[in-house]
Short mmCIF file of the C-alpha atoms (twelve columns), coordinates in Angstrom:
data_MODEL
# 
_entry.id   MODEL 
# 
loop_
_atom_site.group_PDB 
_atom_site.id 
_atom_site.type_symbol 
_atom_site.label_atom_id 
_atom_site.label_alt_id 
_atom_site.label_comp_id 
_atom_site.label_asym_id 
_atom_site.label_seq_id 
_atom_site.Cartn_x 
_atom_site.Cartn_y 
_atom_site.Cartn_z 
_atom_site.pdbx_PDB_model_num 
ATOM 1   C CA . UNK A 1   17.835 8.762   1.558   1 
ATOM 2   C CA . UNK A 2   20.906 9.414   -0.451  1 
ATOM 3   C CA . UNK A 3   23.894 10.301  0.381   1 
ATOM 4   C CA . UNK A 4   27.845 10.013  -2.163  1 
ATOM 5   C CA . UNK A 5   29.563 6.993   -1.937  1 
ATOM 6   C CA . UNK A 6   33.064 6.444   -2.611  1 
ATOM 7   C CA . UNK A 7   33.427 5.065   -5.807  1 
ATOM 8   C CA . UNK A 8   35.005 1.775   -6.093  1 
ATOM 9   C CA . UNK A 9   34.380 0.565   -3.057  1 
ATOM 10  C CA . UNK A 10  31.840 -2.026  -3.143  1 
ATOM 11  C CA . UNK A 11  27.978 -2.402  -4.075  1 
ATOM 12  C CA . UNK A 12  24.741 -4.064  -3.329  1 
ATOM 13  C CA . UNK A 13  22.875 -3.432  -6.969  1 
ATOM 14  C CA . UNK A 14  24.202 -2.497  -10.216 1 
ATOM 15  C CA . UNK A 15  21.836 -0.219  -12.197 1 
ATOM 16  C CA . UNK A 16  21.387 1.633   -15.250 1 
ATOM 17  C CA . UNK A 17  19.320 4.015   -15.677 1 
ATOM 18  C CA . UNK A 18  18.876 6.726   -19.154 1 
ATOM 19  C CA . UNK A 19  16.829 10.100  -19.262 1 
ATOM 20  C CA . UNK A 20  14.321 9.734   -23.038 1 
ATOM 21  C CA . UNK A 21  12.042 12.766  -23.860 1 
ATOM 22  C CA . UNK A 22  12.403 15.201  -26.433 1 
ATOM 23  C CA . UNK A 23  15.467 17.971  -26.971 1 
ATOM 24  C CA . UNK A 24  15.307 20.999  -25.519 1 
ATOM 25  C CA . UNK A 25  13.383 19.366  -22.615 1 
ATOM 26  C CA . UNK A 26  16.424 19.336  -19.849 1 
ATOM 27  C CA . UNK A 27  17.551 16.168  -20.284 1 
ATOM 28  C CA . UNK A 28  21.308 17.170  -20.099 1 
ATOM 29  C CA . UNK A 29  20.533 19.864  -17.763 1 
ATOM 30  C CA . UNK A 30  18.584 17.075  -14.978 1 
ATOM 31  C CA . UNK A 31  22.238 15.372  -15.847 1 
ATOM 32  C CA . UNK A 32  24.595 17.516  -14.478 1 
ATOM 33  C CA . UNK A 33  22.138 18.115  -12.241 1 
ATOM 34  C CA . UNK A 34  22.070 14.956  -10.730 1 
ATOM 35  C CA . UNK A 35  26.387 14.179  -11.081 1 
ATOM 36  C CA . UNK A 36  27.415 17.255  -10.201 1 
ATOM 37  C CA . UNK A 37  25.141 19.418  -8.423  1 
ATOM 38  C CA . UNK A 38  25.298 22.711  -10.483 1 
ATOM 39  C CA . UNK A 39  23.606 23.626  -13.061 1 
ATOM 40  C CA . UNK A 40  24.661 24.849  -16.843 1 
ATOM 41  C CA . UNK A 41  23.352 27.770  -19.457 1 
ATOM 42  C CA . UNK A 42  25.624 26.385  -21.873 1 
ATOM 43  C CA . UNK A 43  24.667 22.953  -22.999 1 
ATOM 44  C CA . UNK A 44  24.653 21.251  -26.064 1 
ATOM 45  C CA . UNK A 45  22.696 19.033  -28.214 1 
ATOM 46  C CA . UNK A 46  23.068 15.274  -26.975 1 
ATOM 47  C CA . UNK A 47  24.793 13.279  -30.443 1 
ATOM 48  C CA . UNK A 48  23.526 9.731   -29.289 1 
ATOM 49  C CA . UNK A 49  24.398 8.781   -25.816 1 
ATOM 50  C CA . UNK A 50  26.177 9.995   -23.001 1 
ATOM 51  C CA . UNK A 51  27.131 8.386   -19.239 1 
ATOM 52  C CA . UNK A 52  28.446 8.927   -16.193 1 
ATOM 53  C CA . UNK A 53  28.780 7.248   -13.092 1 
ATOM 54  C CA . UNK A 54  28.295 7.342   -9.784  1 
ATOM 55  C CA . UNK A 55  27.783 5.518   -6.250  1 
ATOM 56  C CA . UNK A 56  25.270 6.404   -4.020  1 
ATOM 57  C CA . UNK A 57  24.120 5.204   -0.827  1 
ATOM 58  C CA . UNK A 58  19.660 4.623   -0.472  1 
ATOM 59  C CA . UNK A 59  18.036 2.611   1.872   1 
ATOM 60  C CA . UNK A 60  21.587 1.233   3.684   1 
ATOM 61  C CA . UNK A 61  22.292 0.186   0.585   1 
ATOM 62  C CA . UNK A 62  25.626 0.976   -1.927  1 
ATOM 63  C CA . UNK A 63  24.150 1.950   -5.586  1 
ATOM 64  C CA . UNK A 64  26.598 1.863   -9.052  1 
ATOM 65  C CA . UNK A 65  24.098 4.078   -11.095 1 
ATOM 66  C CA . UNK A 66  24.665 4.072   -14.397 1 
ATOM 67  C CA . UNK A 67  23.235 7.030   -15.586 1 
ATOM 68  C CA . UNK A 68  22.659 7.908   -19.865 1 
ATOM 69  C CA . UNK A 69  21.607 10.898  -21.368 1 
ATOM 70  C CA . UNK A 70  20.228 10.670  -24.742 1 
ATOM 71  C CA . UNK A 71  19.287 12.908  -28.161 1 
ATOM 72  C CA . UNK A 72  16.255 13.971  -28.193 1 
ATOM 73  C CA . UNK A 73  16.622 13.750  -31.911 1 
ATOM 74  C CA . UNK A 74  14.208 11.002  -33.396 1 
ATOM 75  C CA . UNK A 75  16.431 10.456  -36.370 1 
ATOM 76  C CA . UNK A 76  18.607 8.849   -33.481 1 
ATOM 77  C CA . UNK A 77  15.505 6.907   -32.030 1 
ATOM 78  C CA . UNK A 78  16.697 3.464   -32.934 1 
ATOM 79  C CA . UNK A 79  19.687 4.036   -32.083 1 
ATOM 80  C CA . UNK A 80  18.388 4.772   -28.562 1 
ATOM 81  C CA . UNK A 81  16.129 2.484   -28.313 1 
ATOM 82  C CA . UNK A 82  18.410 -0.222  -28.593 1 
ATOM 83  C CA . UNK A 83  20.847 1.164   -27.251 1 
ATOM 84  C CA . UNK A 84  18.168 1.658   -24.175 1 
ATOM 85  C CA . UNK A 85  18.322 -2.230  -23.524 1 
ATOM 86  C CA . UNK A 86  20.365 -3.313  -21.325 1 
ATOM 87  C CA . UNK A 87  18.557 -0.420  -18.950 1 
ATOM 88  C CA . UNK A 88  16.944 -1.398  -15.333 1 
ATOM 89  C CA . UNK A 89  14.840 1.545   -15.545 1 
ATOM 90  C CA . UNK A 90  14.391 5.029   -16.774 1 
ATOM 91  C CA . UNK A 91  13.478 8.999   -16.577 1 
ATOM 92  C CA . UNK A 92  10.594 10.023  -19.286 1 
ATOM 93  C CA . UNK A 93  11.930 14.286  -19.182 1 
ATOM 94  C CA . UNK A 94  9.410  16.253  -21.199 1 
ATOM 95  C CA . UNK A 95  8.581  20.575  -21.079 1 
ATOM 96  C CA . UNK A 96  6.504  22.035  -18.547 1 
ATOM 97  C CA . UNK A 97  5.989  25.188  -20.665 1 
ATOM 98  C CA . UNK A 98  5.801  22.350  -24.139 1 
ATOM 99  C CA . UNK A 99  2.703  21.191  -24.641 1 
ATOM 100 C CA . UNK A 100 3.696  18.375  -27.780 1 
ATOM 101 C CA . UNK A 101 6.911  17.271  -25.712 1 
ATOM 102 C CA . UNK A 102 4.274  15.448  -23.055 1 
ATOM 103 C CA . UNK A 103 2.063  13.804  -26.445 1 
ATOM 104 C CA . UNK A 104 5.635  12.831  -27.469 1 
ATOM 105 C CA . UNK A 105 6.363  10.751  -24.360 1 
ATOM 106 C CA . UNK A 106 3.845  8.941   -24.857 1 
ATOM 107 C CA . UNK A 107 5.221  7.897   -28.531 1 
ATOM 108 C CA . UNK A 108 8.339  7.747   -26.853 1 
ATOM 109 C CA . UNK A 109 6.917  4.633   -24.064 1 
ATOM 110 C CA . UNK A 110 4.181  2.544   -27.160 1 
ATOM 111 C CA . UNK A 111 8.368  2.129   -28.501 1 
ATOM 112 C CA . UNK A 112 9.878  0.660   -25.423 1 
ATOM 113 C CA . UNK A 113 7.127  -1.292  -25.224 1 
ATOM 114 C CA . UNK A 114 7.657  -1.978  -29.040 1 
ATOM 115 C CA . UNK A 115 11.323 -3.167  -27.489 1 
ATOM 116 C CA . UNK A 116 9.754  -5.695  -25.436 1 
ATOM 117 C CA . UNK A 117 10.686 -3.301  -22.431 1 
ATOM 118 C CA . UNK A 118 6.209  -2.487  -20.970 1 
ATOM 119 C CA . UNK A 119 7.923  -4.197  -17.328 1 
ATOM 120 C CA . UNK A 120 10.276 -1.446  -17.700 1 
ATOM 121 C CA . UNK A 121 10.478 0.539   -13.993 1 
ATOM 122 C CA . UNK A 122 9.473  3.709   -15.916 1 
ATOM 123 C CA . UNK A 123 8.543  7.676   -14.153 1 
ATOM 124 C CA . UNK A 124 7.077  10.885  -16.010 1 
ATOM 125 C CA . UNK A 125 9.173  13.822  -15.272 1 
ATOM 126 C CA . UNK A 126 8.199  17.050  -16.257 1 
ATOM 127 C CA . UNK A 127 11.257 19.343  -15.790 1 
ATOM 128 C CA . UNK A 128 11.591 23.204  -14.973 1 
ATOM 129 C CA . UNK A 129 8.649  24.367  -12.667 1 
ATOM 130 C CA . UNK A 130 10.804 27.178  -11.727 1 
ATOM 131 C CA . UNK A 131 9.033  28.660  -14.640 1 
ATOM 132 C CA . UNK A 132 5.353  28.673  -13.223 1 
ATOM 133 C CA . UNK A 133 4.642  31.948  -15.317 1 
ATOM 134 C CA . UNK A 134 5.663  30.099  -19.069 1 
ATOM 135 C CA . UNK A 135 3.698  26.432  -17.949 1 
ATOM 136 C CA . UNK A 136 1.783  24.910  -20.210 1 
ATOM 137 C CA . UNK A 137 1.261  21.858  -19.289 1 
ATOM 138 C CA . UNK A 138 -1.981 21.601  -16.101 1 
ATOM 139 C CA . UNK A 139 -0.765 18.263  -13.315 1 
ATOM 140 C CA . UNK A 140 -3.699 17.145  -14.136 1 
ATOM 141 C CA . UNK A 141 -2.815 16.294  -18.130 1 
ATOM 142 C CA . UNK A 142 0.128  15.120  -16.989 1 
ATOM 143 C CA . UNK A 143 -0.208 12.842  -14.376 1 
ATOM 144 C CA . UNK A 144 -3.602 11.168  -16.469 1 
ATOM 145 C CA . UNK A 145 -0.459 10.546  -19.645 1 
ATOM 146 C CA . UNK A 146 1.292  8.573   -15.337 1 
ATOM 147 C CA . UNK A 147 -1.677 6.328   -14.683 1 
ATOM 148 C CA . UNK A 148 -2.348 5.680   -19.098 1 
ATOM 149 C CA . UNK A 149 0.981  3.721   -18.765 1 
ATOM 150 C CA . UNK A 150 0.448  3.377   -14.286 1 
ATOM 151 C CA . UNK A 151 3.832  5.383   -13.464 1 
ATOM 152 C CA . UNK A 152 4.581  7.682   -11.223 1 
ATOM 153 C CA . UNK A 153 4.489  11.163  -11.991 1 
ATOM 154 C CA . UNK A 154 6.814  13.822  -10.162 1 
ATOM 155 C CA . UNK A 155 7.594  17.729  -10.825 1 
ATOM 156 C CA . UNK A 156 11.221 18.836  -11.136 1 
ATOM 157 C CA . UNK A 157 13.111 21.970  -11.959 1 
ATOM 158 C CA . UNK A 158 16.913 21.012  -13.321 1 
ATOM 159 C CA . UNK A 159 17.525 25.266  -12.337 1 
ATOM 160 C CA . UNK A 160 17.107 25.641  -8.480  1 
ATOM 161 C CA . UNK A 161 17.966 21.378  -8.139  1 
ATOM 162 C CA . UNK A 162 14.267 20.986  -6.397  1 
ATOM 163 C CA . UNK A 163 12.396 17.178  -6.588  1 
ATOM 164 C CA . UNK A 164 15.830 15.384  -8.145  1 
ATOM 165 C CA . UNK A 165 16.933 13.285  -5.952  1 
ATOM 166 C CA . UNK A 166 13.035 12.383  -5.314  1 
ATOM 167 C CA . UNK A 167 13.176 11.868  -9.533  1 
ATOM 168 C CA . UNK A 168 16.388 9.048   -8.457  1 
ATOM 169 C CA . UNK A 169 15.440 7.625   -4.852  1 
ATOM 170 C CA . UNK A 170 12.427 6.837   -6.214  1 
ATOM 171 C CA . UNK A 171 13.395 5.446   -9.960  1 
ATOM 172 C CA . UNK A 172 16.591 3.043   -8.356  1 
ATOM 173 C CA . UNK A 173 13.599 1.851   -5.107  1 
ATOM 174 C CA . UNK A 174 11.910 0.738   -8.277  1 
ATOM 175 C CA . UNK A 175 14.131 -0.440  -9.888  1 
ATOM 176 C CA . UNK A 176 16.593 -2.453  -7.113  1 
ATOM 177 C CA . UNK A 177 13.015 -3.732  -5.845  1 
ATOM 178 C CA . UNK A 178 12.464 -5.319  -9.066  1 
ATOM 179 C CA . UNK A 179 15.977 -7.090  -9.308  1 
ATOM 180 C CA . UNK A 180 15.113 -8.860  -5.372  1 
ATOM 181 C CA . UNK A 181 14.145 -12.605 -5.325  1 
ATOM 182 C CA . UNK A 182 10.014 -12.197 -4.871  1 
ATOM 183 C CA . UNK A 183 11.394 -13.547 -1.473  1 
ATOM 184 C CA . UNK A 184 13.661 -11.009 -0.559  1 
ATOM 185 C CA . UNK A 185 10.857 -8.414  -0.938  1 
ATOM 186 C CA . UNK A 186 10.022 -5.836  1.833   1 
ATOM 187 C CA . UNK A 187 6.762  -4.959  1.557   1 
ATOM 188 C CA . UNK A 188 5.411  -0.822  1.254   1 
ATOM 189 C CA . UNK A 189 3.025  0.801   3.219   1 
ATOM 190 C CA . UNK A 190 0.119  3.519   2.120   1 
ATOM 191 C CA . UNK A 191 1.063  6.548   4.384   1 
ATOM 192 C CA . UNK A 192 -2.869 6.495   4.716   1 
ATOM 193 C CA . UNK A 193 -4.642 3.611   4.819   1 
ATOM 194 C CA . UNK A 194 -1.696 1.470   6.313   1 
ATOM 195 C CA . UNK A 195 -2.397 -0.780  3.538   1 
ATOM 196 C CA . UNK A 196 1.207  -3.333  2.087   1 
ATOM 197 C CA . UNK A 197 2.306  -3.979  -1.280  1 
ATOM 198 C CA . UNK A 198 4.724  -5.866  -2.865  1 
ATOM 199 C CA . UNK A 199 4.543  -3.556  -5.727  1 
ATOM 200 C CA . UNK A 200 6.453  -0.083  -5.001  1 
ATOM 201 C CA . UNK A 201 3.439  2.061   -4.936  1 
ATOM 202 C CA . UNK A 202 3.156  5.447   -6.043  1 
ATOM 203 C CA . UNK A 203 5.388  7.971   -4.147  1 
ATOM 204 C CA . UNK A 204 4.919  11.346  -3.770  1 
ATOM 205 C CA . UNK A 205 6.235  13.956  -6.456  1 
ATOM 206 C CA . UNK A 206 6.490  16.280  -3.168  1 
ATOM 207 C CA . UNK A 207 7.484  14.522  -0.153  1 
ATOM 208 C CA . UNK A 208 9.133  10.827  0.704   1 
ATOM 209 C CA . UNK A 209 5.769  9.340   1.358   1 
ATOM 210 C CA . UNK A 210 4.066  6.134   -1.133  1 
ATOM 211 C CA . UNK A 211 0.667  5.490   -1.793  1 
ATOM 212 C CA . UNK A 212 -1.783 3.335   -3.075  1 
ATOM 213 C CA . UNK A 213 -3.693 4.386   -6.055  1 
ATOM 214 C CA . UNK A 214 -6.062 5.451   -4.246  1 
ATOM 215 C CA . UNK A 215 -5.275 7.865   -1.821  1 
ATOM 216 C CA . UNK A 216 -2.211 9.165   -3.984  1 
ATOM 217 C CA . UNK A 217 -4.904 11.025  -5.792  1 
ATOM 218 C CA . UNK A 218 -6.389 11.788  -1.551  1 
ATOM 219 C CA . UNK A 219 -2.549 13.609  -1.013  1 
ATOM 220 C CA . UNK A 220 -3.294 16.764  0.753   1 
ATOM 221 C CA . UNK A 221 0.877  17.651  -1.443  1 
ATOM 222 C CA . UNK A 222 -1.088 16.413  -4.745  1 
ATOM 223 C CA . UNK A 223 -4.152 18.247  -4.501  1 
ATOM 224 C CA . UNK A 224 -2.682 21.676  -4.113  1 
ATOM 225 C CA . UNK A 225 -1.613 21.500  -7.559  1 
ATOM 226 C CA . UNK A 226 -4.414 20.216  -8.836  1 
# 
């Protein structure tokens, strides 16, 4: 569970998260929804990067979050990737109504890997889930890309706010878990079989439960969406 905390109080973790993806996939709208809990139809294209601070309480830990929105313009990609060397985690955003934006995510991941960030916590985000009749990317197509790079997948809507908290909580938990010394890491339990692992398991895109690789595929909430 997450809630806002007063800025200025001592934090347990300070982390930086980046939003990556092509232009017009909704990164800025997700950014505004996360920071201000509102949706704006009047957003201009991000030039370079933009940042905002927010303090959250997650799992009784105070998190100082610096959230970076980035341009999707290919001419600025090398600049954005260079700026992101300080990132603790990233949200890879594509548009569910534009199949080419999912193809671009593969390029984003490969470029991040070239900068030496193979271990950077990432979550694949399918945005604009509210536009069901315009959808061009199936759940199976998106999860195939996520599985290719061993990352989680969550579908969101900046318009209605669905899964916005889930998206950030999942990534922040992964980042904080990585920052802990191995002796202090808490084992995560699969909600189905009870198997515990030190590494974070996949989180369901529609609930707060975690699952091992086998049972995330069998989870009823996910099966309904295939």
